[in-house]
Short mmCIF file of C-alpha atoms and ligand atoms in Angstrom, two decimals:
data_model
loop_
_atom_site.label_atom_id
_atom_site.label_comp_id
_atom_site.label_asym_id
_atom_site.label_seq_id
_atom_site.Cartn_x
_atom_site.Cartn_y
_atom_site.Cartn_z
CA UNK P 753 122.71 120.59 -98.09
CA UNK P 754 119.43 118.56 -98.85
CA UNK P 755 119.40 116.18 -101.93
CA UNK P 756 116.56 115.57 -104.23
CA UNK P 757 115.50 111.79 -104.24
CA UNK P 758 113.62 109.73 -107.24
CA UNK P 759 111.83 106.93 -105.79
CA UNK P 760 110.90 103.98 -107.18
CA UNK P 761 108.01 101.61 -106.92
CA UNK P 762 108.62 98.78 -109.48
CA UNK P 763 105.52 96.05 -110.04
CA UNK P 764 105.33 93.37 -112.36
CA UNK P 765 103.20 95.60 -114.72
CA UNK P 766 103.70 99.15 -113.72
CA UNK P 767 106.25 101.41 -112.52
CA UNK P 768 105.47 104.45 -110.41
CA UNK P 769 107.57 106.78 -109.82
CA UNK P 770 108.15 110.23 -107.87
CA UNK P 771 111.06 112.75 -107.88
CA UNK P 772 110.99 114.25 -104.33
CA UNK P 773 113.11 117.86 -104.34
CA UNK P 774 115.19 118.81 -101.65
CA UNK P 775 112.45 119.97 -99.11
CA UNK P 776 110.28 116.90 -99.75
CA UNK P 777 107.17 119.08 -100.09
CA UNK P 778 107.05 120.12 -103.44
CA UNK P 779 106.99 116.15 -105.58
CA UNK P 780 106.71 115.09 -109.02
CA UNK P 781 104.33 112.11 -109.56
CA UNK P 782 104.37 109.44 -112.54
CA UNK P 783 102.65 105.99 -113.48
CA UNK P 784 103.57 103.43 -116.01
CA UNK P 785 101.07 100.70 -116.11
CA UNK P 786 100.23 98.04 -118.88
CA UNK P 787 104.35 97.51 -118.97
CA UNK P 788 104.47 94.81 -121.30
CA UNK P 789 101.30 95.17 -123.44
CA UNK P 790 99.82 97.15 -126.34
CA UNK P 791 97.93 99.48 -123.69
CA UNK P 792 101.12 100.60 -122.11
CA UNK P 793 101.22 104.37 -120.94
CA UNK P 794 102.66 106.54 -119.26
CA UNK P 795 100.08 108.73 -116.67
CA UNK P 796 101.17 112.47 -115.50
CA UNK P 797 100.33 115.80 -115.11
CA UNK P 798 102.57 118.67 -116.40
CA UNK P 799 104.37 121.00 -113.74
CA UNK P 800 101.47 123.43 -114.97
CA UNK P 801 98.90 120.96 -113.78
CA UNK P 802 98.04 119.71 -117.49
CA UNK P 803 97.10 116.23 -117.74
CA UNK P 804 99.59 113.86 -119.51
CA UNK P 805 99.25 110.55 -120.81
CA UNK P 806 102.00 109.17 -123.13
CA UNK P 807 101.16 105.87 -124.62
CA UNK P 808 104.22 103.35 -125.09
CA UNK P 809 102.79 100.41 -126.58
CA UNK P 810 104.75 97.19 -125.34
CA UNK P 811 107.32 98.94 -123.65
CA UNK P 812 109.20 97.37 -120.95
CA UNK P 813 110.02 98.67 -117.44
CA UNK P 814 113.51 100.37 -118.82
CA UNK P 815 111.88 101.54 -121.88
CA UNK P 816 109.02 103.11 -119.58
CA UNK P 817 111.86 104.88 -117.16
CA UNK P 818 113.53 106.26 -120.29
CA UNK P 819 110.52 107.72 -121.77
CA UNK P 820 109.27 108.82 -118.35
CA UNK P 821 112.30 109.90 -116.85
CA UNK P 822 113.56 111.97 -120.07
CA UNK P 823 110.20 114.23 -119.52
CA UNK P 824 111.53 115.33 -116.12
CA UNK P 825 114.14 118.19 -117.58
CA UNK P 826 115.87 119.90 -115.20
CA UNK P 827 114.95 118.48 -112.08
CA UNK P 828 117.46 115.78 -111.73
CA UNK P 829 117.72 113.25 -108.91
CA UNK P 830 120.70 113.03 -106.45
CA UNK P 831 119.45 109.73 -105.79
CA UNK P 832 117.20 106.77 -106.38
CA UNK P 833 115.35 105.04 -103.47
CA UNK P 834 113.88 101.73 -104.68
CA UNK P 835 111.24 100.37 -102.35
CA UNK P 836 111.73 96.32 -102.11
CA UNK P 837 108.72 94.34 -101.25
CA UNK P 838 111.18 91.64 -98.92
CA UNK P 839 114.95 91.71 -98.24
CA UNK P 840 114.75 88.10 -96.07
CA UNK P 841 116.51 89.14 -92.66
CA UNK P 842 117.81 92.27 -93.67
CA UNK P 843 117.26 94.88 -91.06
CA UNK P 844 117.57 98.11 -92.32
CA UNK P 845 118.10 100.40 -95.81
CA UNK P 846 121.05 99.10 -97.89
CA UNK P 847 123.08 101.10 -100.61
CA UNK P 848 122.57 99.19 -103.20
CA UNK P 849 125.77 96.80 -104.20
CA UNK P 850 125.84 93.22 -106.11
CA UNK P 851 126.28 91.75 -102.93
CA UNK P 852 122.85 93.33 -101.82
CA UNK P 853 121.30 91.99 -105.41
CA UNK P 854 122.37 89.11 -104.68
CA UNK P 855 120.32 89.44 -101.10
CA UNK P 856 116.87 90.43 -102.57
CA UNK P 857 117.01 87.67 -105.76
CA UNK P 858 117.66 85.10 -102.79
CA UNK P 859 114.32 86.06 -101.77
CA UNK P 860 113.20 86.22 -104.52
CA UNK P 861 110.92 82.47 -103.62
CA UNK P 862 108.97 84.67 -100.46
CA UNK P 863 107.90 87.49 -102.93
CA UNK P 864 107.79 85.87 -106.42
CA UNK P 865 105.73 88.52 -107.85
CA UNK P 866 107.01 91.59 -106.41
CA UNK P 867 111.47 91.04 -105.81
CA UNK P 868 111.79 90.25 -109.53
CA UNK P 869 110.08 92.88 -110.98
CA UNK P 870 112.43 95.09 -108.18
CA UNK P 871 115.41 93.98 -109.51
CA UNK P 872 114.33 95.02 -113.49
CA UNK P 873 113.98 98.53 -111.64
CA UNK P 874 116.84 98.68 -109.79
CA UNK P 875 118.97 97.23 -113.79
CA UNK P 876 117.17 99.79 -115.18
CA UNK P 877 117.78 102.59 -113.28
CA UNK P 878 121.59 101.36 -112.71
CA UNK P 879 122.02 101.91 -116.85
CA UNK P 880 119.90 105.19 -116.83
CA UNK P 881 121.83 106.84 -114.38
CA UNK P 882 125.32 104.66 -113.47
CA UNK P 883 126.38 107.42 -111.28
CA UNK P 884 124.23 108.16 -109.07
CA UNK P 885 123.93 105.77 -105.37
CA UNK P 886 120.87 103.80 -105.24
CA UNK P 887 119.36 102.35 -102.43
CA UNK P 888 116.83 99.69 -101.44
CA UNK P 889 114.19 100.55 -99.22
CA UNK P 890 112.81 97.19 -97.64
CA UNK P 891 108.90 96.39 -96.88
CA UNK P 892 110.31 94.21 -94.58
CA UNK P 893 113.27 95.77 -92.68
CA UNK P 894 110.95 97.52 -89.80
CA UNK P 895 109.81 93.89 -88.72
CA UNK P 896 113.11 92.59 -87.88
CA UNK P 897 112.80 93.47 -84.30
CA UNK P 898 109.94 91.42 -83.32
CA UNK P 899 110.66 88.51 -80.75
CA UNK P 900 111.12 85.18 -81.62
CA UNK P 901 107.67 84.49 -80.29
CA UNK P 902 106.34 86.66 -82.74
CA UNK P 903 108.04 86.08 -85.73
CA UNK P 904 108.24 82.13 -85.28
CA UNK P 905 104.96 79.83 -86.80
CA UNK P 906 104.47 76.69 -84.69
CA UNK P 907 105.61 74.76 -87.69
CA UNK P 908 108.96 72.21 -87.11
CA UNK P 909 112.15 74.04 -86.45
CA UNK P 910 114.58 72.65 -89.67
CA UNK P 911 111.48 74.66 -91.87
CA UNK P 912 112.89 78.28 -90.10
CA UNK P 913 116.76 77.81 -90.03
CA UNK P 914 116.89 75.76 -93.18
CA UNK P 915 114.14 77.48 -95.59
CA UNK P 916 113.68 80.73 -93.71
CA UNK P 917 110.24 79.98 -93.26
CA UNK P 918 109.21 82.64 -90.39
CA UNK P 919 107.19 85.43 -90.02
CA UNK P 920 108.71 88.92 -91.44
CA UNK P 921 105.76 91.21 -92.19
CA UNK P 922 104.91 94.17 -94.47
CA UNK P 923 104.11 97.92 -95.18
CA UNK P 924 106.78 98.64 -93.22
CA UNK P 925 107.72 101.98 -94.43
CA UNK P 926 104.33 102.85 -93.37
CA UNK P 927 104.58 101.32 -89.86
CA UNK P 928 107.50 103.37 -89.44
CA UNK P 929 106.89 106.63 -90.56
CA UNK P 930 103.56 106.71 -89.10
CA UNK P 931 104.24 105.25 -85.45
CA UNK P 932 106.93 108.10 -85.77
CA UNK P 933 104.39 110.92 -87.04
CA UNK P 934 101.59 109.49 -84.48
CA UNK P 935 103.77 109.22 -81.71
CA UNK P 936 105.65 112.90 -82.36
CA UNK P 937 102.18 114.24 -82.32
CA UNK P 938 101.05 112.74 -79.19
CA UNK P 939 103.89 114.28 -77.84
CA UNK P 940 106.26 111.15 -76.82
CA UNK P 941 107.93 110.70 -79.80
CA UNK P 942 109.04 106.97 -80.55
CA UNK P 943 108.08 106.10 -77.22
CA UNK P 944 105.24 103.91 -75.34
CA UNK P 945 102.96 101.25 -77.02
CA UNK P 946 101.43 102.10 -80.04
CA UNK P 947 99.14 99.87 -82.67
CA UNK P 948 99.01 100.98 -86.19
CA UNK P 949 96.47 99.76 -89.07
CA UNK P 950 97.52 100.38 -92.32
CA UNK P 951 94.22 100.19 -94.43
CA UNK P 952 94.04 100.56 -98.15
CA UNK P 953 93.78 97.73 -100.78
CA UNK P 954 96.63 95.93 -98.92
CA UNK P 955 95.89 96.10 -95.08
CA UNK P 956 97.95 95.14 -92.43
CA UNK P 957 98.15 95.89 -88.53
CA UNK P 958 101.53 96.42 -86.27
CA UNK P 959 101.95 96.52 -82.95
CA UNK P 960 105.26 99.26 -81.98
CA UNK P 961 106.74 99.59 -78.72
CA UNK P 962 109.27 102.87 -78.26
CA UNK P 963 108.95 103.22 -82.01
CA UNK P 964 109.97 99.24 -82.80
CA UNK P 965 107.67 96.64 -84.08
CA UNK P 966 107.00 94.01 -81.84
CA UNK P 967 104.55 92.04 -83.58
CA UNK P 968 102.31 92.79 -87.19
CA UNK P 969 100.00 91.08 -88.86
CA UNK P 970 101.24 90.00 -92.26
CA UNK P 971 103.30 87.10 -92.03
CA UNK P 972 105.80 85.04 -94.67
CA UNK P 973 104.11 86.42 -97.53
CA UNK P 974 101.15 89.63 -97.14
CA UNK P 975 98.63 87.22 -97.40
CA UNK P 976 98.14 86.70 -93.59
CA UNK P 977 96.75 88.64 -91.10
CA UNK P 978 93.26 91.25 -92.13
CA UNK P 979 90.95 91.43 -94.66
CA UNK P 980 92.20 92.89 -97.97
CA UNK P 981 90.74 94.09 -101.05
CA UNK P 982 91.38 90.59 -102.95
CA UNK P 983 93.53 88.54 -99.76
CA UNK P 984 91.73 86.69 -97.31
CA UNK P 985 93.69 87.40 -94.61
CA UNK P 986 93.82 84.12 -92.19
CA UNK P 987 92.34 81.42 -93.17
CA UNK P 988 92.45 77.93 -91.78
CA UNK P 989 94.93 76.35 -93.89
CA UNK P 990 93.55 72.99 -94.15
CA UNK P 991 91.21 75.09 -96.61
CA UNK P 992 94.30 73.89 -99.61
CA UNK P 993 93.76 70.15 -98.65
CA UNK P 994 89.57 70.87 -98.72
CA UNK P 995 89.91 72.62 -101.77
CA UNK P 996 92.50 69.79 -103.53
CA UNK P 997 90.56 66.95 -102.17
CA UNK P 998 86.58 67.90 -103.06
CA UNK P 999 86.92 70.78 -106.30
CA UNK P 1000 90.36 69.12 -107.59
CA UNK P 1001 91.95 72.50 -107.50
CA UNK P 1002 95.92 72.54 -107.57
CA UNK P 1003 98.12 74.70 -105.56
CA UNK P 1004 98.32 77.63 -108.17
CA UNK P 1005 94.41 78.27 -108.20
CA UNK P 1006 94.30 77.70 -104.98
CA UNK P 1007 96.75 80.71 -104.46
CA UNK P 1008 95.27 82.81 -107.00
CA UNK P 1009 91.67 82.44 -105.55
CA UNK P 1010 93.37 83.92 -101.68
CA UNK P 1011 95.40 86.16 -103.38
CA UNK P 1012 93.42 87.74 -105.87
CA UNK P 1013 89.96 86.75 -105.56
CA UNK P 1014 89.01 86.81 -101.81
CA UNK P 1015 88.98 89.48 -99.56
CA UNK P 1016 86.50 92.34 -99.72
CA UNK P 1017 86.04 91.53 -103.37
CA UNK P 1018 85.01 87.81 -102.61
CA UNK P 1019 83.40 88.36 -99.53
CA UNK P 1020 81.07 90.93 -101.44
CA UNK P 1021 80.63 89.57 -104.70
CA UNK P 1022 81.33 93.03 -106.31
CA UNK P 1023 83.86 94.80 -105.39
CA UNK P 1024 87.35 95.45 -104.56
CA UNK P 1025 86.97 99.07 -103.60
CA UNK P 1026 85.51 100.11 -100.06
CA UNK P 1027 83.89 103.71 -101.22
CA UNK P 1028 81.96 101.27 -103.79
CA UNK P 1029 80.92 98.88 -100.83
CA UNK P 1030 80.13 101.54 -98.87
CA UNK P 1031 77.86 103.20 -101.16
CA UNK P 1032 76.41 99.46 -102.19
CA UNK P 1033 75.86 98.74 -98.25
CA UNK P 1034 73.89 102.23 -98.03
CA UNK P 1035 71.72 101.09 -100.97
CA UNK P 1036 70.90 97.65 -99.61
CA UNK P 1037 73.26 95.24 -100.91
CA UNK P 1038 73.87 92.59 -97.94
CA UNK P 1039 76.77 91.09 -99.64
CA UNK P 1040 78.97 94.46 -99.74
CA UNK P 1041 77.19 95.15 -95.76
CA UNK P 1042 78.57 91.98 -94.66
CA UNK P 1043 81.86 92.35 -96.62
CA UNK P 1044 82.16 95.55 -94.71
CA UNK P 1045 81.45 93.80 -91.25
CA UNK P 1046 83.86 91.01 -91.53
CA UNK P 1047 86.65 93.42 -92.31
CA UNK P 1048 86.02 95.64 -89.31
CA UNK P 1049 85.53 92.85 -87.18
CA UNK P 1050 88.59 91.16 -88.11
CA UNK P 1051 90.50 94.51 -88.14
CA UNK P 1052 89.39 94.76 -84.27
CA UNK P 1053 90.06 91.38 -83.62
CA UNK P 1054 93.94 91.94 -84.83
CA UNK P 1055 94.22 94.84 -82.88
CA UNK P 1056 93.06 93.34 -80.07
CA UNK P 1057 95.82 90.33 -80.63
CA UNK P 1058 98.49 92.34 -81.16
CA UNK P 1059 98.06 94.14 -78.17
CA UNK P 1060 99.48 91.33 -76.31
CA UNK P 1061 102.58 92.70 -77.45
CA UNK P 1062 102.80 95.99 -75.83
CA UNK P 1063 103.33 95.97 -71.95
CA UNK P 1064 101.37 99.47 -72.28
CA UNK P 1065 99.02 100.54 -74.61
CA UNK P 1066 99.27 104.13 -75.11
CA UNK P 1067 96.76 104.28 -78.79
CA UNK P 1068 95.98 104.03 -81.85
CA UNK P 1069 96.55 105.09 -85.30
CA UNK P 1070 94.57 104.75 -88.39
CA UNK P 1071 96.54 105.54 -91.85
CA UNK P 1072 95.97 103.76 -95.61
CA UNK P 1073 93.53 105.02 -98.27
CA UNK P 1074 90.76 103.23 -95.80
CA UNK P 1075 91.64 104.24 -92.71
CA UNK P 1076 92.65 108.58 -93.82
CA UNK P 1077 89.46 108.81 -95.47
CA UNK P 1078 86.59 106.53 -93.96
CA UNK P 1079 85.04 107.40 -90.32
CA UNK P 1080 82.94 105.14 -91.08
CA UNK P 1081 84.76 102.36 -91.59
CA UNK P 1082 87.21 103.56 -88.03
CA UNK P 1083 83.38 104.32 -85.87
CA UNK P 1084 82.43 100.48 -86.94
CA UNK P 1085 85.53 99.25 -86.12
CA UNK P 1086 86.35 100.87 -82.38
CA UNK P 1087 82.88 99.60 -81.82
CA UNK P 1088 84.25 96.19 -81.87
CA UNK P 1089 86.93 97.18 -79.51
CA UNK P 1090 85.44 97.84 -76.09
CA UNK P 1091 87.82 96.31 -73.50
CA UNK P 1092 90.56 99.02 -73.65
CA UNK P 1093 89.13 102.09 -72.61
CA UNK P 1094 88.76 103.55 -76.03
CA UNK P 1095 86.59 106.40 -76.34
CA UNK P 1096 86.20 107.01 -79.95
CA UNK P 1097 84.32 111.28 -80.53
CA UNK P 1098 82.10 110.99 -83.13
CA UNK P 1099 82.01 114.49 -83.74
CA UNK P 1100 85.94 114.41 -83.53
CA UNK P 1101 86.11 111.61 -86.01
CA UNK P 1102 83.07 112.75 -88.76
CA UNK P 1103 84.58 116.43 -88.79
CA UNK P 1104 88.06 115.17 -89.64
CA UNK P 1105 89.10 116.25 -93.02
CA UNK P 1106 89.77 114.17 -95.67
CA UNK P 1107 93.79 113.02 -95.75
CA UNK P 1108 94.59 115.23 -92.92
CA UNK P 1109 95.88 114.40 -89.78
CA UNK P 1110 94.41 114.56 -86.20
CA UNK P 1111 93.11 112.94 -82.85
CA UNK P 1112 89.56 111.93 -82.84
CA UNK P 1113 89.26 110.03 -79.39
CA UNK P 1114 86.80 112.08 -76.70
CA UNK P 1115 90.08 112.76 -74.28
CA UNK P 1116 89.37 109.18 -72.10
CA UNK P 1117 91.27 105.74 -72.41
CA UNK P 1118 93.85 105.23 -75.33
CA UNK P 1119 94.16 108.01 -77.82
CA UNK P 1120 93.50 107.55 -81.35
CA UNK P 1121 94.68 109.44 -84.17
CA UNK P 1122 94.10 109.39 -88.04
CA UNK P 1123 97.81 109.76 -89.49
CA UNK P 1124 97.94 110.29 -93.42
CA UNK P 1125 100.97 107.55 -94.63
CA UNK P 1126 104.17 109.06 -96.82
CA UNK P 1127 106.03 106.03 -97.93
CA UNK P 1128 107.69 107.97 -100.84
CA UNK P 1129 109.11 110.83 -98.25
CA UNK P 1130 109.78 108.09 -95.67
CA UNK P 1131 111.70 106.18 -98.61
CA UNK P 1132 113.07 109.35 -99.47
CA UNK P 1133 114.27 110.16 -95.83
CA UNK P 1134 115.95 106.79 -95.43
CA UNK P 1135 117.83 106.51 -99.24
CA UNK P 1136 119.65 109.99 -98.00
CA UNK P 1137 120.37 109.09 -94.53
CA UNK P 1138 121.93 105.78 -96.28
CA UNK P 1139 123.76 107.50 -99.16
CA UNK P 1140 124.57 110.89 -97.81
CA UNK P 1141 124.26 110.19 -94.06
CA UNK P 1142 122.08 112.99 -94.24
CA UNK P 1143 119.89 113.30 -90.87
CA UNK P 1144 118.05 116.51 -91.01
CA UNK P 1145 116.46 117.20 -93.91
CA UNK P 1146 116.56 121.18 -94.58
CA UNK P 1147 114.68 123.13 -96.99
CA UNK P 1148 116.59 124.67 -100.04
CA UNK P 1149 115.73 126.73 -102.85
CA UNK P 1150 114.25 123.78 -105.30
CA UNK P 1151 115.48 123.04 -108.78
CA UNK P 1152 112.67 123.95 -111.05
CA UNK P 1153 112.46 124.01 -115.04
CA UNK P 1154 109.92 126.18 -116.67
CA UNK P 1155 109.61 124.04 -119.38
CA UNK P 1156 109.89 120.51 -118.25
CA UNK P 1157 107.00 118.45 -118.06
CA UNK P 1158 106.59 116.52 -114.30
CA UNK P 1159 104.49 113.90 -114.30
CA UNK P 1160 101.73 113.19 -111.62
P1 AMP J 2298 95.23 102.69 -100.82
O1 AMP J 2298 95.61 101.29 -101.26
O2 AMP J 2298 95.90 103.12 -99.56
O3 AMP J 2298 95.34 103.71 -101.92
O4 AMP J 2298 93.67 102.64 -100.45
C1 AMP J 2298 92.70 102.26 -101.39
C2 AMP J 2298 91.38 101.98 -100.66
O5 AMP J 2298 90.98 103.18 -99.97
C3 AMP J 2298 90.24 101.62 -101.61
O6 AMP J 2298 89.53 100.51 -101.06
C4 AMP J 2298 89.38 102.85 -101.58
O7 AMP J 2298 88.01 102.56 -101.80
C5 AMP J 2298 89.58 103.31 -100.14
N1 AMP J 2298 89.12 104.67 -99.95
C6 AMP J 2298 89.61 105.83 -100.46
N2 AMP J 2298 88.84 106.88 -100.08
C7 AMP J 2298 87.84 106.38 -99.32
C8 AMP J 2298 86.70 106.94 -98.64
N3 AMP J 2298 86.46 108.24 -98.67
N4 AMP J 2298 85.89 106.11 -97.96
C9 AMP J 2298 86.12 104.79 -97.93
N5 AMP J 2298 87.16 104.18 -98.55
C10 AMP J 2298 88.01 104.98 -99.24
#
């Protein structure tokens, strides 16, 4: 029998939150954001479709679970899949124990903002609902296969095996399901080389042979690797001594400036949000133009890289707000990607609906495919395998109030 599954994204300053019943198709949506401040609310829809928007002024993350959790009525989880930015070197979904606490607070210094603000979720949701198993989902977890060569910065050795400094990499929920997806619907599932890019305001590329990374883009932290929304991606990092030494900046501005204040946004002086620099670029603006350029180009360029790790390169697959929705954006990038044999359709690619999946190369060369993410069904998928060792998913008659309100 299939379970129903609440999954949890915690931030510092939001929660959201969605209550997947048994078949995964039919979901319940909710956002808390402004956790902590006068403008807290909670954003829904009712199961009717009517908007909702509860206001909680300075409620904290448990206060925002209880008020949003209390509005779901009858449909009641079976269990609750947290997703957890890093979990250090561990490889795969946990049930959640204090011994696996214990794990994600000692990483707690490689995600500062994000493994804190997990763990209020995961208390929270522990006192909400003390019965029910609860497992952590890690970002991370798909990367632990890479190589050594991959994983391991050219930096001296006592940094890695005494301060875990290494490579791990994001989004890896997303790498997973949709290598899976992409590769299913190429018909060899989870086998052959495959390179993923993962586009949306974070961005990251992975490189997956017979469905396990070998190499991806982000690095200790998601800072490394593409162009962002507000992250630089690479830079040289002599750019912290530059920046201490001539502007007198210290290492917390200097961090705030790559993390939050670079990327597209920096780059274009206006935004953080492609469709806006798309429709700037169309009216003129260089800035949001070149801001546009540099993150296809670099996109290509990481592609390219991470090819090295494939001993076959069987194609491509676009996924992330970005890379569903713009053929734009996926035209201007394969035209910096020439070498491979890639034969991108136009018409293919332009008449591709919105969010939905399909190939749009011409038939030649490596295929490429546009394959819409699910990290709340793949979180889903992997708290039930973990706490009901439940493999196959089947479709049951779902739980459904007439009265309750779901959020959305
Ligand atoms: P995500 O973080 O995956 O939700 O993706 C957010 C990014 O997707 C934002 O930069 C949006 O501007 C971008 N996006 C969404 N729809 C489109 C679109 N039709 N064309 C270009 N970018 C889009």
């Amino acid at each position: 029998m299939s379970k129903s599954v609440l999954v949890i994204n915690c931030g510092s300053s939001s929660i959201k939150f969605a209550l997947l019943l048994e078949d995964q198709e039919f979901r319940i949506h909710g956002l808390a954001e402004n956790l902590g401040t006068p403008e807290a609310r909670i954003k829904g829809v009712t199961v009717g479709n009517e908007p909702v928007d509860i206001r909680i002024p300075n409620a904290d993350h448990k206060e925002a679970l209880e008020v949003g959790l209390s509005r779901l009525a009858n449909y009641k989880p079976d269990a609750i899949g947290h997703r957890i930015v890093h979990g250090g070197t561990l490889t795969k979904a946990e049930l959640i124990t204090p011994e696996i606490i214990d794990r994600i607070r000692e990483a707690t210094p490689l995600a500062p903002l994000h493994n804190p603000a997990h763990l209020v979720g995961i208390e929270a949701t522990q006192r909400l609902f003390p019965d029910l198993p609860q497992v952590a989902v890690f970002d991370t977890a798909f990367h632990q296969t890479m190589p050594a060569h991959a994983y391991r910065y050219a930096l001296p050795k006592f940094l890695y095996t005494e301060h875990n400094v290494r490579r791990y990499g994001f989004h890896g929920t997303s790498h997973a399901y949709v290598s899976e997806r992409g590769s299913e619907l190429a018909g060899s599932y989870k086998e052959g080389g495959w390179l993923t890019a993962h586009l949306g305001n974070g961005s990251s590329t992975c490189a997956i042979w017979n469905g396990e990374s070998v190499d991806t883009s982000m690095g200790l932290t998601p800072l490394e690797g593409v162009v962002m929304g507000t992250r630089s991606g690479d830079v040289d990092p002599s750019i912290h001594s530059f920046l201490a030494q001539n502007l007198g900046w210290d290492i917390y501005k200097i961090d705030k400036m790559l993390n939050s204040q670079s990327g597209l946004l920096g780059l274009s002086d206006l935004s953080n949000d492609m469709r806006t620099l798309i429709e700037a670029s169309e009216q003129g603006n260089e800035d949001a133009s070149l801001a546009i350029e540099v993150f296809c180009y670099r996109l290509a360029k990481s592609l390219a890289a991470l090819s090295c790790g494939l001993p076959r390169l069987d194609g491509l697959f676009f996924t992330g707000g970005i890379g569903e929705n713009s053929a734009y954006i996926r035209e201007k990038t394969m035209s910096y990607l020439p070498h491979f044999g890639f034969n991108l359709s136009k018409e293919r690619n332009d008449g591709l609906k919105r969010g939905t999946e399909g190939r749009i190369d011409s038939g030649k060369g490596p295929q490429i495919w546009v394959v819409p993410t699910d990290e709340e069904g793949r979180i889903a998928q992997e708290t039930k395998q973990v706490a009901f060792h439940e493999f196959d998913a089947e479709p049951e008659c779902l739980k459904k109030s007439e009265h309750g309100i779901a959020l959305a």
